[in-house]
Amino acid sequence: MQVTNLGESPVETVALVEQAEQRHRGPLLNALRLLSRNSKIATGLVILLLFVLMALAAPLLTPYPPDGPKSQVAHGAQPPSPEHILGTTSLGQDMFAQIAYGARVSLLIGFVAATGSTLLQVLFGLSSAYFGGLIDEVLSLLINIFLVLPGLPLAIVLASLASASGTGKNEFVIAMVLLFTSWAYGARVLRSQTLSLKEREFVTAARSMGEFTWRMIFSEILPNEIALVASTYVGTFVYALGAEVALEFLGLGDVSRASWGSILFWAQLNGALITGQWWLFVPAGLCVALVCGALTLVNFGIDELANPSLRQAIPRKLRKLLKARAVVA
Amino acid sequence: MRYLLRRAGFYLIALWAAITFNFIIPRLMPGDPLQNYIAKLRNQGMSQATIIALRKEFGADPSVPLWQQYLDYLNALLHGQFGTSTSEYPTPVAQILSQSLPWTIGLVGTAVVLSFLIGTLLGILFAWRRGSWYDTTLPPALTFLSAVPYFWMALALLYVFGMMLNWFPTSDAYDLSNFPNGPEWSLDFIGSLVQHAALPVITLIIGTLAQWVLTMRNAMVTTLSEDYLLMAQAKGLPGPRVVFAYAARNAVLPSITSFSISLGLVVSGSLLTEIVFNYPGIGYHLFRGASESDYALIEGGFLILALTVLAANFLAELVYSTLDPRIRHGRA
C-alpha cells in the first residue's frame, strides 16, 4: 500500500481511509461493524440476542419456578391472564416461566451440538480434501454414508438406547446424539471448497516455505473459507435446534425438566389440541420458529457478505462518504 | 454401466454400515441397555421363558462370542426376522413394519413429488420474472416457513383446519368406521384416503418447498444468461419452449443432485408429521416404540427407513444419469 496512491480517485481514497480506520479499530470491533452493517445479519442477531437475554434473565422476568415440586402455582391449565401471561400447563405450572427457563436448555443443546458438529466438519472436511489419496477415499465414504442415512431415525435409535443405558435421559446425551448425526453435510461442503483452495498459489507458496501441515490447514486454508464455516455453523444450529425439540417432543429427553421440546411433549400428551388449549403449544413452537427464522436470516446475510455479487447496492455509509469526497475534490 | 455398478456398491456399503451401527450401538453404550431393558421387562411381569427367548433374539447372550452374535444377527436380518415387538407383544416387528411402510412411502412419495414439481415450477417462474414483486417477496417468506419445525407446523394445521374449521379429519389414514374391513378399491375409499392424507402432505410440502424453489431459481438465473438461450430467443422460438426445453432442462440438474439430502429430511419430517396426525406409518410406530422402549421395533424401523431412503437415492441417481450423459461417461 503506497501513500502516493492517495487521492488519485475517490473510490480508492475511500477504500484506503476505510482500511486505515479498520486497522485502527482492531479486529473485534471491525467484525462487529461488518456484521451490523448488513441488515439481515443485524436483524437476525438482535432476535437471537433477545432470546439469549430472556434465557439468562429468566429469574428476573418471572417469579415462578418452571419445574420441580414447587412449580404448581395454579389449578390445572388456565388460559392467559394478567397473572400468568401465557397461561398455565395442565400441572398448573406457569407457561412463561417454562418458556423462559426452557430457552436455556434448548439454546444450550443447540449451541453445544452445533459447535461440536462444526469442529467435526472442519476436521473431516479439511483433512479429507487436503491429504487426498486413501485418507480422502475413506473419509469421503464415511461422510457420504452419514449423508444418506436418515438422520432423525438414527437419532431416535441413539437417544432411546442411551436413555435406557443407565446414563439417564439428559441434555448431554441429546446434544451428543445431534452432534453425531449432523456433521456430514457441512463436512462435504467444506471438503469441496478445500479441494479448490488447496490448488491456489498462496498454499503452494506456504508449502514451499516449509510450513507445518497443521499450520497450512488451519492458518492458510481455514481462514479463507471462514464464511462457509460460519454459514454451515448457523445451518447446523438450525438443524440441531429443530431436531432437539423434535427428540424432546418424542419424550426422549428429560421430560420432567422444562424445555421447549418437553413443553410440546406434555401438550401433546394431555391432548391440548383436542381440548383447544392453544396456549400450551403455540408459544413454544413460535419461539423455535422465530429462533430458526432469525438464524436463517443471519445465513442469508453471511452469504451476501461472502458473495458481494448478491448484494444489491453500495452500502449507504460508503455512498455518503463517496459523495462527500467527490464534493471536496 | 461401470458408474452404476460403483454407485450400487456404495449403497451396499452404506446399507452394511446402517446394519452394523444397529448391531454395535446397543453393545457400545455404557451400562448395558439390553440388561436394563430385560430387567424392565421382568418388572412388567413377562414370564422367564419369554425373557430368555427375547434375550436370544437380541443375541445378547454373553456366552456367545461377539462375531458369532454378529453373524447370527446378519442371518436373521437376511431372513426378514427383526425380532418380536414388546410394546405390541407378541406381534413380530417385521409384520408391524410391513403394514406401516406403505403408508409412510405413500406420504413421503406424494409429498416429495408434489413439492418437487411445485417448487421447481415456482423456481422457473421466479427466475423468468426476476425482480418482480413475487420474486422478491415469496422466496424469503417460503424460507421462513421452512424454518418452522415440521411437527409444530403439523400441530398448527391440525388445530386450525382439523379442530377449529373441521375441514379435515384429525387422525388415521382412512375412515375406520366406514371401511372396517380395511383398504378396498372404490372411489369412496380413495376419497377418504386423499382427505386423510391432505394435511400431512401439505405440512411436508410447506417444509420442503423453499429448498426446491431456491435451488431451481438460482440454477435458472445462471442458465438464462447462457449464449444458447439468447440464440433460442433470437431464432424467435416461443417463450414457453425457450423456458422449458432450453433453460429448465439444464437448470434442473442441481435440484436432482440435492434430492438425496432432501429425502432424508422429508423422511424425518414425515415421522413427526405421522405422530401428530396419528397416521399409521412407521413414524407412529417408532414413537410408540420409543415411549415404551421397544428396541426391536425402533431398530427395525430405522433399518427399514434406511433401506428405503438408500433405494430411493439409487433411483434418483439412475434418473440423473439418464438426464445428464456426462455422468455416465465419467466426465462430470
XYZ file of C-alpha atoms in Angstrom:
661
model
C 0.000 0.000 0.000
C 1.715 3.165 -1.176
C 0.858 6.550 0.240
C 1.331 8.201 -3.146
C -1.841 6.483 -4.336
C -3.834 8.680 -2.007
C -6.298 10.960 -3.721
C -5.941 9.544 -7.222
C -9.566 8.544 -7.385
C -12.299 8.989 -4.780
C -13.113 5.288 -4.632
C -9.523 4.291 -3.896
C -9.194 7.002 -1.329
C -12.324 5.851 0.421
C -11.047 2.298 0.379
C -7.727 3.438 1.853
C -9.404 5.525 4.527
C -11.599 2.533 5.378
C -8.567 0.305 5.661
C -6.762 2.720 7.904
C -9.819 3.015 10.114
C -10.112 -0.745 10.233
C -6.534 -1.144 11.376
C -7.156 1.494 13.991
C -10.230 -0.214 15.399
C -8.783 -3.690 15.739
C -10.248 -6.962 14.512
C -13.077 -7.462 17.020
C -14.742 -4.084 16.543
C -14.208 -4.492 12.840
C -16.093 -7.741 12.706
C -18.907 -6.179 14.731
C -19.087 -3.244 12.314
C -19.135 -5.536 9.327
C -21.916 -7.617 10.837
C -24.058 -4.700 11.927
C -23.827 -3.061 8.516
C -25.692 -5.962 6.922
C -29.355 -5.505 7.791
C -30.217 -9.209 7.548
C -27.454 -10.269 9.922
C -28.280 -7.418 12.281
C -31.993 -8.306 12.431
C -31.249 -11.996 12.923
C -28.681 -11.332 15.629
C -30.983 -8.946 17.512
C -33.776 -11.543 17.615
C -31.296 -14.194 18.725
C -29.858 -11.861 21.372
C -33.337 -11.195 22.774
C -33.871 -14.916 23.245
C -30.452 -15.368 24.857
C -31.211 -12.476 27.202
C -34.598 -13.989 28.032
C -32.880 -17.276 28.872
C -30.219 -15.627 31.030
C -32.566 -13.239 32.823
C -35.319 -15.815 33.381
C -35.267 -15.465 37.216
C -35.697 -11.688 36.874
C -38.542 -11.953 34.351
C -40.758 -14.352 36.260
C -41.245 -15.148 39.942
C -42.464 -18.689 39.220
C -40.232 -21.774 39.053
C -40.521 -23.652 35.712
C -40.403 -27.206 37.062
C -39.774 -29.151 40.240
C -42.009 -29.706 43.271
C -42.819 -26.034 43.893
C -43.781 -25.232 40.333
C -47.528 -25.773 40.748
C -48.894 -22.236 41.031
C -52.417 -22.627 39.628
C -55.179 -25.196 39.351
C -54.662 -27.047 36.056
C -54.486 -25.459 32.642
C -55.644 -21.848 32.681
C -55.789 -19.552 29.639
C -53.512 -16.493 29.624
C -54.349 -13.927 32.296
C -52.564 -10.867 33.745
C -51.093 -13.119 36.442
C -49.853 -15.782 34.038
C -49.307 -14.011 30.741
C -49.002 -17.229 28.728
C -51.391 -19.242 30.857
C -50.568 -22.370 32.863
C -49.958 -26.009 31.966
C -52.111 -28.993 32.904
C -49.984 -29.356 36.038
C -50.605 -25.726 36.928
C -47.116 -24.532 36.032
C -46.590 -21.040 34.676
C -46.094 -21.266 30.884
C -43.978 -18.134 30.565
C -41.589 -19.428 33.241
C -41.316 -22.692 31.311
C -40.634 -20.860 28.044
C -38.023 -18.562 29.593
C -36.170 -21.256 31.550
C -36.727 -23.742 28.742
C -34.858 -21.441 26.378
C -31.744 -22.172 28.449
C -31.987 -25.907 27.817
C -32.958 -25.649 24.163
C -30.433 -22.988 23.175
C -27.625 -24.641 25.131
C -28.183 -28.025 23.495
C -28.349 -26.387 20.069
C -25.168 -24.449 20.805
C -23.181 -27.432 22.097
C -24.329 -29.704 19.259
C -23.667 -27.114 16.553
C -20.237 -26.199 17.934
C -19.112 -29.801 18.284
C -20.537 -30.677 14.907
C -18.729 -27.757 13.255
C -15.417 -28.864 14.780
C -16.003 -32.327 13.295
C -16.969 -30.798 9.948
C -13.790 -28.734 9.791
C -11.638 -31.648 10.878
C -13.159 -34.180 8.469
C -13.803 -31.842 5.548
C -10.418 -30.151 5.535
C -8.252 -33.155 6.225
C -10.146 -35.243 3.691
C -9.557 -32.696 0.948
C -6.058 -31.640 1.979
C -4.467 -35.068 2.313
C -6.304 -36.687 -0.595
C -5.498 -40.253 -1.594
C -6.539 -43.071 0.690
C -7.481 -40.747 3.574
C -9.831 -38.885 1.264
C -11.368 -42.128 -0.023
C -12.089 -43.386 3.485
C -13.302 -40.068 4.906
C -15.457 -39.319 1.846
C -17.068 -42.703 2.149
C -17.812 -42.028 5.804
C -19.204 -38.569 5.009
C -21.404 -39.888 2.208
C -22.726 -42.738 4.322
C -23.770 -40.350 7.079
C -25.262 -38.086 4.443
C -27.612 -40.702 3.002
C -28.648 -42.380 6.256
C -31.823 -40.715 7.567
C -30.718 -38.531 10.498
C -33.743 -38.356 12.753
C -34.466 -42.121 12.855
C -30.790 -42.688 13.698
C -31.046 -40.030 16.402
C -34.157 -41.725 17.781
C -32.323 -45.068 17.931
C -29.332 -43.491 19.693
C -31.335 -41.398 22.128
C -33.703 -44.160 23.146
C -30.843 -46.601 23.674
C -28.875 -44.033 25.650
C -31.844 -43.212 27.848
C -32.071 -46.875 28.819
C -28.374 -47.427 29.304
C -28.222 -46.025 32.794
C -26.864 -42.648 31.683
C -30.420 -41.452 32.044
C -32.333 -39.014 29.917
C -30.323 -35.854 29.899
C -29.389 -32.881 27.795
C -25.821 -34.005 27.274
C -26.897 -37.251 25.617
C -29.260 -35.390 23.280
C -26.506 -32.938 22.334
C -24.083 -35.797 21.600
C -26.673 -37.619 19.509
C -27.327 -34.487 17.456
C -23.618 -33.849 17.068
C -23.158 -37.367 15.782
C -25.966 -37.157 13.229
C -25.474 -33.622 11.904
C -21.869 -33.224 10.787
C -21.902 -34.877 7.361
C -23.454 -32.152 5.214
C -21.087 -29.407 6.368
C -18.101 -31.721 6.025
C -18.964 -32.346 2.386
C -19.392 -28.654 1.637
C -16.067 -27.788 3.307
C -14.323 -30.664 1.550
C -15.267 -29.447 -1.921
C -14.291 -25.871 -1.066
C -10.919 -27.007 0.304
C -10.287 -29.079 -2.817
C -10.331 -25.923 -4.924
C -8.487 -23.790 -2.348
C -5.524 -26.115 -1.912
C -4.508 -25.612 -5.547
C -4.191 -21.828 -5.072
C -0.808 -20.137 -5.218
C -0.674 -18.942 -1.628
C -0.981 -22.521 -0.445
C 1.775 -23.645 -2.784
C 3.882 -20.722 -1.571
C 3.326 -21.674 2.051
C 4.174 -25.268 1.289
C 7.424 -24.368 -0.462
C 8.356 -22.245 2.542
C 8.194 -25.436 4.599
C 5.170 -24.665 6.774
C 3.898 -27.390 9.082
C 0.921 -29.319 7.759
C -1.398 -28.271 10.572
C -0.412 -24.637 10.008
C -1.140 -24.945 6.303
C -4.582 -26.305 7.054
C -5.578 -24.105 9.951
C -3.916 -20.777 9.233
C -3.669 -20.745 5.434
C -6.737 -22.605 4.170
C -9.251 -22.334 7.011
C -9.319 -18.507 7.255
C -10.163 -18.354 3.557
C -13.308 -20.369 3.968
C -14.399 -18.868 7.270
C -17.614 -17.517 5.720
C -18.515 -21.028 4.611
C -17.738 -22.396 8.079
C -19.904 -19.666 9.598
C -22.839 -20.407 7.348
C -22.666 -24.171 7.892
C -22.404 -23.464 11.627
C -25.606 -21.456 11.528
C -27.242 -24.104 9.344
C -26.229 -26.836 11.777
C -27.579 -24.766 14.661
C -30.969 -24.554 12.940
C -30.955 -28.305 12.334
C -29.817 -29.099 15.886
C -32.434 -26.872 17.480
C -35.231 -28.352 15.374
C -34.080 -31.926 15.945
C -33.581 -31.318 19.675
C -37.127 -30.036 20.054
C -38.327 -32.985 17.968
C -36.496 -35.538 20.143
C -37.817 -33.962 23.324
C -41.264 -33.810 21.761
C -40.994 -37.582 21.325
C -40.232 -37.885 25.036
C -36.597 -38.885 24.511
C -35.196 -36.049 26.596
C -35.686 -35.275 30.253
C -39.422 -34.553 30.208
C -39.530 -33.548 33.866
C -37.375 -30.555 33.027
C -38.857 -27.558 31.237
C -37.593 -27.063 27.703
C -39.334 -26.034 24.500
C -39.491 -29.645 23.384
C -40.801 -31.032 26.665
C -43.490 -28.319 26.784
C -44.735 -29.644 23.433
C -44.409 -33.230 24.683
C -46.752 -32.518 27.593
C -49.098 -30.524 25.377
C -49.429 -33.491 23.012
C -49.719 -35.990 25.879
C -52.509 -34.019 27.558
C -54.406 -33.604 24.309
C -54.049 -29.829 24.253
C -55.296 -29.794 20.660
C -58.495 -31.723 21.262
C -59.428 -29.575 24.241
C -58.496 -26.387 22.381
C -55.795 -25.291 24.852
C -53.803 -23.397 22.229
C -51.545 -21.659 24.762
C -49.949 -24.997 25.627
C -48.319 -25.427 22.235
C -48.359 -22.098 20.401
C -45.682 -20.195 22.437
C -43.012 -22.921 22.370
C -43.464 -23.554 18.647
C -43.361 -19.842 17.862
C -40.111 -19.492 19.831
C -38.475 -22.301 17.844
C -39.751 -20.858 14.581
C -38.508 -17.362 15.494
C -35.036 -18.520 16.526
C -34.689 -20.738 13.436
C -36.008 -17.932 11.232
C -33.538 -15.463 12.776
C -30.654 -17.871 12.197
C -31.739 -18.409 8.593
C -31.745 -14.647 8.148
C -28.195 -14.490 9.519
C -27.233 -17.143 6.989
C -28.627 -15.089 4.110
C -26.604 -12.151 5.388
C -23.400 -14.196 5.598
C -23.982 -15.309 2.006
C -24.264 -11.680 0.961
C -21.092 -10.682 2.821
C -19.084 -13.554 1.369
C -20.584 -13.176 -2.074
C -20.649 -9.450 -2.906
C -22.483 -10.033 -6.192
C -25.611 -10.911 -4.203
C -25.550 -7.517 -2.525
C -27.888 -5.026 -4.111
C -26.057 -1.735 -3.930
C -23.164 0.086 -2.302
C -23.771 0.391 1.461
C -25.399 3.674 2.422
C -22.490 4.930 4.571
C -19.916 4.275 1.875
C -22.068 6.097 -0.683
C -22.345 9.090 1.633
C -18.605 9.064 2.134
C -18.071 8.864 -1.617
C -20.347 11.836 -2.168
C -18.547 13.876 0.485
C -15.148 13.098 -1.094
C -16.467 13.976 -4.532
C -17.625 17.366 -3.274
C -14.249 18.015 -1.642
C -12.427 17.008 -4.804
C -22.508 -49.154 -16.629
C -19.334 -49.011 -14.578
C -20.622 -45.856 -12.962
C -23.875 -47.515 -11.919
C -22.057 -50.536 -10.536
C -19.868 -48.234 -8.451
C -22.880 -46.388 -7.112
C -24.644 -49.659 -6.338
C -21.509 -50.715 -4.462
C -21.610 -47.513 -2.439
C -25.231 -48.039 -1.450
C -24.494 -51.602 -0.418
C -21.677 -50.345 1.823
C -23.999 -47.698 3.279
C -26.596 -50.361 3.998
C -23.987 -52.540 5.646
C -22.920 -49.543 7.751
C -26.514 -48.969 8.857
C -26.878 -52.613 9.865
C -23.563 -52.588 11.684
C -24.494 -49.401 13.566
C -27.625 -51.136 14.638
C -25.611 -54.068 15.898
C -22.808 -52.157 17.594
C -24.595 -49.207 19.206
C -26.520 -51.130 21.896
C -23.333 -53.051 22.720
C -21.159 -49.921 22.933
C -23.471 -47.974 25.221
C -22.262 -47.764 28.803
C -24.287 -49.661 31.366
C -25.594 -52.379 29.036
C -29.001 -51.141 27.845
C -30.117 -54.665 26.967
C -29.579 -55.732 30.575
C -31.620 -52.786 31.845
C -34.220 -53.487 29.247
C -34.587 -57.091 30.301
C -34.784 -56.072 33.941
C -37.589 -53.699 32.969
C -39.458 -56.459 31.141
C -39.173 -58.639 34.212
C -40.785 -55.862 36.239
C -43.570 -55.658 33.700
C -44.390 -59.240 34.550
C -43.130 -61.068 31.468
C -42.525 -64.750 32.023
C -38.998 -66.078 32.431
C -39.292 -68.177 29.271
C -40.325 -65.147 27.208
C -37.392 -63.154 28.538
C -34.931 -65.907 27.713
C -36.388 -66.162 24.220
C -36.181 -62.388 23.763
C -32.618 -62.392 25.017
C -31.727 -64.980 22.436
C -33.455 -62.963 19.731
C -31.428 -59.896 20.620
C -28.347 -62.046 20.521
C -27.368 -60.639 23.884
C -26.207 -63.932 25.323
C -22.824 -63.169 26.930
C -21.586 -66.735 26.433
C -21.700 -66.373 22.630
C -18.651 -64.591 21.153
C -19.274 -61.201 19.549
C -18.508 -62.244 15.963
C -20.922 -65.144 16.313
C -23.599 -62.730 17.551
C -22.900 -60.514 14.541
C -23.223 -63.380 12.070
C -26.428 -64.558 13.721
C -27.751 -61.017 13.525
C -26.977 -60.719 9.803
C -28.509 -64.128 9.183
C -31.718 -63.180 10.991
C -31.977 -59.939 9.012
C -31.482 -61.795 5.725
C -34.467 -63.929 6.615
C -36.540 -60.883 7.438
C -36.526 -61.507 11.168
C -36.458 -58.260 13.101
C -37.412 -59.811 16.403
C -40.604 -59.502 18.402
C -42.155 -56.234 19.401
C -42.542 -55.829 23.146
C -44.913 -52.859 23.005
C -47.322 -54.796 20.792
C -46.387 -58.217 22.099
C -46.348 -60.804 20.510
C -46.555 -59.260 17.014
C -43.311 -59.716 15.080
C -41.612 -56.409 14.238
C -41.448 -57.407 10.576
C -45.225 -57.601 10.441
C -45.723 -54.175 12.048
C -43.187 -52.653 9.694
C -44.563 -54.252 6.545
C -48.024 -52.957 7.441
C -46.881 -49.425 8.164
C -44.206 -48.926 5.499
C -46.679 -48.456 2.590
C -48.338 -45.564 4.435
C -45.028 -43.811 5.038
C -43.857 -44.368 1.463
C -47.176 -43.091 0.168
C -46.998 -39.986 2.340
C -43.340 -39.208 1.676
C -43.565 -40.095 -2.019
C -46.577 -37.883 -2.665
C -45.083 -35.028 -0.671
C -41.672 -35.226 -2.365
C -43.091 -35.443 -5.898
C -45.620 -32.643 -5.382
C -43.126 -30.443 -3.571
C -40.512 -31.011 -6.275
C -42.966 -30.207 -9.092
C -44.493 -27.133 -7.436
C -41.158 -25.847 -6.145
C -39.368 -26.311 -9.456
C -42.162 -24.641 -11.430
C -42.180 -21.725 -8.975
C -38.388 -21.515 -9.231
C -38.659 -21.344 -13.044
C -41.318 -18.653 -12.785
C -39.337 -16.577 -10.275
C -36.166 -16.775 -12.350
C -38.010 -15.942 -15.581
C -39.690 -12.918 -13.988
C -36.667 -11.917 -11.934
C -37.169 -8.745 -9.924
C -40.978 -8.895 -9.976
C -42.820 -8.415 -6.683
C -43.396 -12.121 -6.194
C -39.773 -12.920 -6.917
C -38.642 -10.528 -4.195
C -41.218 -11.411 -1.538
C -42.098 -15.101 -1.872
C -38.687 -16.841 -1.562
C -37.854 -15.259 1.839
C -41.391 -15.990 3.066
C -41.082 -19.616 1.989
C -37.690 -19.862 3.683
C -39.170 -18.617 6.917
C -41.961 -21.196 6.659
C -39.408 -23.954 6.185
C -37.657 -22.845 9.391
C -40.791 -23.779 11.340
C -40.371 -27.282 12.820
C -42.360 -29.895 10.908
C -44.313 -31.231 13.824
C -45.270 -27.798 15.011
C -46.499 -26.846 11.551
C -48.464 -30.095 11.681
C -49.905 -29.173 15.091
C -50.902 -25.709 13.871
C -52.553 -27.025 10.675
C -54.304 -29.760 12.646
C -55.578 -27.230 15.140
C -56.847 -24.704 12.593
C -58.163 -26.948 9.785
C -58.927 -30.102 11.725
C -60.242 -28.848 15.055
C -61.494 -25.303 14.539
C -62.765 -25.404 10.962
C -63.431 -29.151 10.857
C -62.424 -29.351 7.184
C -60.163 -32.349 7.529
C -60.132 -35.491 9.696
C -57.673 -35.391 12.574
C -56.324 -38.942 12.701
C -55.852 -42.263 10.845
C -55.154 -42.876 7.175
C -58.776 -43.511 6.165
C -62.205 -43.554 7.767
C -62.093 -46.596 10.020
C -65.846 -46.620 10.726
C -66.830 -46.556 7.033
C -64.274 -49.134 5.988
C -63.993 -51.601 8.863
C -62.590 -54.304 6.570
C -59.518 -52.321 5.690
C -58.466 -50.797 2.353
C -60.550 -51.565 -0.722
C -60.656 -50.430 -4.329
C -63.505 -47.967 -4.508
C -63.900 -44.275 -5.237
C -65.232 -43.651 -1.739
C -62.165 -45.202 -0.206
C -59.776 -43.207 -2.381
C -61.679 -40.056 -1.468
C -61.314 -40.863 2.208
C -57.626 -41.640 1.678
C -56.961 -38.300 -0.020
C -58.902 -36.418 2.619
C -56.872 -38.002 5.412
C -53.529 -37.553 3.677
C -54.130 -33.935 2.623
C -52.998 -32.153 5.787
C -49.881 -34.307 6.428
C -48.817 -33.902 2.803
C -49.406 -30.135 2.929
C -47.267 -29.957 6.088
C -44.410 -31.743 4.362
C -44.743 -29.636 1.211
C -44.600 -26.376 3.178
C -41.482 -27.565 4.961
C -39.569 -28.512 1.816
C -40.867 -26.130 -0.849
C -38.357 -23.334 -0.204
C -35.384 -25.564 -0.932
C -36.643 -26.589 -4.383
C -37.663 -23.034 -5.244
C -34.289 -21.556 -4.293
C -32.182 -24.275 -5.928
C -34.154 -24.072 -9.155
C -34.282 -20.292 -9.189
C -30.533 -19.901 -8.694
C -29.709 -22.518 -11.326
C -32.177 -20.919 -13.758
C -30.717 -17.450 -13.255
C -27.286 -18.774 -14.214
C -28.605 -20.770 -17.156
C -30.691 -17.884 -18.507
C -27.561 -15.832 -19.115
C -26.049 -18.504 -21.394
C -25.484 -17.715 -25.060
C -27.579 -20.573 -26.363
C -30.629 -19.062 -24.702
C -30.038 -15.756 -26.409
C -29.720 -17.775 -29.615
C -33.010 -19.571 -28.943
C -34.768 -16.280 -28.370
C -33.138 -14.716 -31.430
C -34.427 -17.590 -33.550
C -37.884 -16.477 -32.481
C -38.815 -19.617 -30.563
C -41.962 -19.260 -28.448
C -41.338 -18.246 -24.815
C -42.515 -21.483 -23.118
C -40.292 -23.544 -25.404
C -37.258 -21.453 -24.515
C -38.030 -21.659 -20.807
C -38.826 -25.344 -20.550
C -36.924 -27.102 -23.329
C -33.800 -24.922 -23.279
C -33.332 -23.377 -19.833
C -35.195 -25.596 -17.332
C -33.985 -28.816 -18.953
C -30.428 -27.896 -17.991
C -31.119 -25.986 -14.802
C -32.985 -28.859 -13.164
C -29.833 -30.945 -12.693
C -28.685 -29.396 -9.366
C -32.177 -29.957 -7.938
C -31.923 -33.658 -8.710
C -28.487 -33.795 -7.089
C -29.853 -32.298 -3.892
C -32.604 -34.903 -3.937
C -30.676 -37.327 -1.758
C -30.166 -34.868 1.094
C -33.725 -33.661 0.930
C -35.142 -37.171 1.016
C -33.606 -37.915 4.413
C -35.059 -34.671 5.754
C -38.512 -35.409 4.374
C -38.461 -38.872 5.919
C -37.539 -37.314 9.276
C -40.295 -34.752 8.842
C -42.799 -37.388 7.900
C -42.071 -39.369 11.068
C -43.040 -36.357 13.178
C -45.995 -35.493 10.982
C -47.352 -39.031 11.288
C -47.155 -38.820 15.065
C -49.137 -35.583 15.160
C -51.795 -36.825 12.725
C -51.916 -40.350 14.204
C -51.126 -41.585 10.707
C -50.380 -45.344 10.864
C -46.924 -45.139 9.217
C -43.500 -46.069 10.539
C -43.095 -42.805 12.448
C -46.174 -43.506 14.518
C -44.847 -46.941 15.458
C -41.354 -45.590 16.121
C -42.907 -43.103 18.521
C -44.779 -45.832 20.346
C -41.631 -47.944 20.377
C -39.594 -45.049 21.772
C -42.090 -44.239 24.510
C -42.221 -47.884 25.611
C -38.513 -48.649 24.978
C -39.295 -51.303 22.383
C -35.815 -51.637 20.863
C -36.607 -54.341 18.375
C -39.233 -52.044 16.879
C -37.042 -48.916 16.942
C -34.060 -50.644 15.360
C -36.175 -52.438 12.773
C -37.866 -49.160 11.906
C -34.537 -47.423 11.451
C -33.229 -50.221 9.218
C -36.326 -50.252 7.012
C -36.252 -46.463 6.679
C -32.536 -46.537 5.860
C -33.138 -49.224 3.244
C -36.000 -47.224 1.701
C -34.018 -43.983 1.611
C -30.989 -45.719 0.082
C -33.159 -47.364 -2.583
C -34.834 -44.041 -3.400
C -31.433 -42.366 -3.660
C -30.251 -45.030 -6.047
C -33.347 -44.462 -8.186
C -32.655 -40.719 -8.194
C -29.122 -41.411 -9.422
C -30.463 -43.613 -12.210
C -32.701 -40.737 -13.306
C -29.795 -38.329 -13.045
C -27.532 -40.452 -15.207
C -30.178 -40.598 -17.944
C -30.689 -36.833 -17.778
C -27.001 -35.991 -17.752
C -24.970 -38.271 -20.049
C -21.707 -36.723 -18.801
C -22.203 -38.599 -15.505
C -22.434 -41.975 -17.232
C -19.220 -41.419 -19.094
C -17.377 -40.164 -16.032
C -16.696 -36.693 -17.387
C -18.609 -34.568 -14.904
